[in-house]
Steps between C-alpha positions, in 0.01 A plus 500: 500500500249775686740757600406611834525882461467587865760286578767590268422866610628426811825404411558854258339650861775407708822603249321853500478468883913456480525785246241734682778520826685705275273813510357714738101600480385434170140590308299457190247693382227331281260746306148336448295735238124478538315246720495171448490219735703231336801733391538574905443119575844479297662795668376363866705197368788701432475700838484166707826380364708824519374461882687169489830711410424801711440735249241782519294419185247801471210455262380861364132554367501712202092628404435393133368868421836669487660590196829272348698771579390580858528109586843516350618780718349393807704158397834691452414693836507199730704265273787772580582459793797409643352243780289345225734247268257334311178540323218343316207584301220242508396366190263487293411924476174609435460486121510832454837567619840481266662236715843518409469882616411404810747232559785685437391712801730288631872537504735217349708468805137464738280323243485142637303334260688621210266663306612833456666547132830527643538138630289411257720624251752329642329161575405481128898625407673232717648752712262488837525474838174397588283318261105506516390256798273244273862439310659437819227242654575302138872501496443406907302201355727439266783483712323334833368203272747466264298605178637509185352788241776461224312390126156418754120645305402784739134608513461825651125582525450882544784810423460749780772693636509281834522118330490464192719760351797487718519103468500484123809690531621264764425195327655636214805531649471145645499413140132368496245480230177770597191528396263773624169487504268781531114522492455415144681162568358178460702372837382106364733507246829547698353402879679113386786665321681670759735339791466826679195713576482781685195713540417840653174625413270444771239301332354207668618147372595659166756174432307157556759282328860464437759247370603213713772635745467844389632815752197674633582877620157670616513888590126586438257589798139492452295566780127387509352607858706357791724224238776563294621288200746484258538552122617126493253219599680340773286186594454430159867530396747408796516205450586533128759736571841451604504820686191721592430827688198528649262787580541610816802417626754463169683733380304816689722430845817465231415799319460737858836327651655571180361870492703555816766342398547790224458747781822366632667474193450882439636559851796315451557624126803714432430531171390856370090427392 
């Protein structure tokens, strides 16, 4: 099974077209900090399908030489106001920035991609809302396909704040056996272990084996001049695989539908955040 990402971000597109008749003008603002052409390639993504919905989706260029502090308030400045109800902060920072800092620029009830530490907080607590989008495009798997996680070898290659960190709590709570790996793993030993792997770390064809039927998840992005692959190896492995995302088109259409998605959860939230 290939999922078709494009595809099945077409169906989430239309429910949000149902849901989006129930407000008046809507925007997001999206904070980019520093230039850099392949972090606006993904907001230019983002702006396209907010178009789709008829919402204002306003990308804001923040120079690299300001201080934490003056990017922070210029953040709160916009983020404030009341025709703006959501925000996001493109990631990854410049290295030299405290990220979290930044991120929680953004206010709980506008903060789409749930990443501030108060729906973070409350993703990791059981209590949310909204949970981080990469957890929704796997439980939308999950569901759309059938998938079952419970007692299953998960192999989740990379522990950012994006992927990997928010699914070992999710596949914890699906009652699944983890295994991180990190950059001082030897990925051979556990690559024919695992029924599930799921990477995020934008290295090109990182995984280039797998068990026999094993579920492929593939968030990475590496971009080498005008192509774009995947952490997974996709020719090599889909047809060993009895599901498999591949690079472009997988999960990235998911993962923006899904963004938006939150945004309307947040609207439509009566809960106190």
């Amino acid at each position: 099974m290939i999922v078709e990402g494009n595809k099945l971000a077409e169906e989430i597109l239309e429910d949000l077209k149902e849901k989006r008749k129930n407000f008046g003008d809507l925007k997001i603002a999206a904070f980019l900090i520093g230039e850099d052409k392949e972090k606006e390639s993904f907001l230019k993504v983002k702006q396209k399908f907010a178009e789709k919905l008829n919402i204002d989706f306003r990308i804001y260029k923040i120079p690299e030489n300001l201080t934490k502090k003056k990017i922070r308030k210029y953040i709160h400045q916009v983020i404030k106001s009341k025709t703006i109800q959501g925000g996001i902060v493109q990631l990854p920072l410049p290295e030299k920035f405290p990220v979290q800092y930044l991120l929680n620029s953004i206010p709980p009830k506008k903060d789409i991609d749930c990443l501030s530490s108060g729906l973070l907080g409350k993703y990791y607590t059981d209590t949310y809302v909204i949970r981080p989008p990469a957890v929704e495009v796997v439980d939308f798997l999950k569901k759309r396909f059938f998938l079952n996680f419970e007692g299953k070898k998960v192999l989740i290659v990379g522990y950012g704040r994006l992927i990997g960190k928010p699914l070992v709590h999710y596949f914890a709570n699906n009652k699944s056996t983890i295994i991180i790996a990190n950059p001082h793993t030897n990925l051979n030993e556990f690559l024919k272990e695992a029924d599930i792997i799921v990477s995020g770390v934008g290295k090109a064809n990182l995984i280039n084996d797998c068990k026999e039927n094993a579920i492929l998840i593939d968030f990475g992005y590496y971009f080498e001049e005008k192509n774009i692959y995947g952490d997974i190896n996709f020719e090599k492995l889909k047809n060993k695989a009895s599901l498999i995302t591949p690079t472009p088109g997988g999960t990235g259409p998911i993962l923006v539908a899904k963004l938006f998605e939150n945004f309307f959860k947040l609207l439509e939230s009566k809960k106190v955040i």
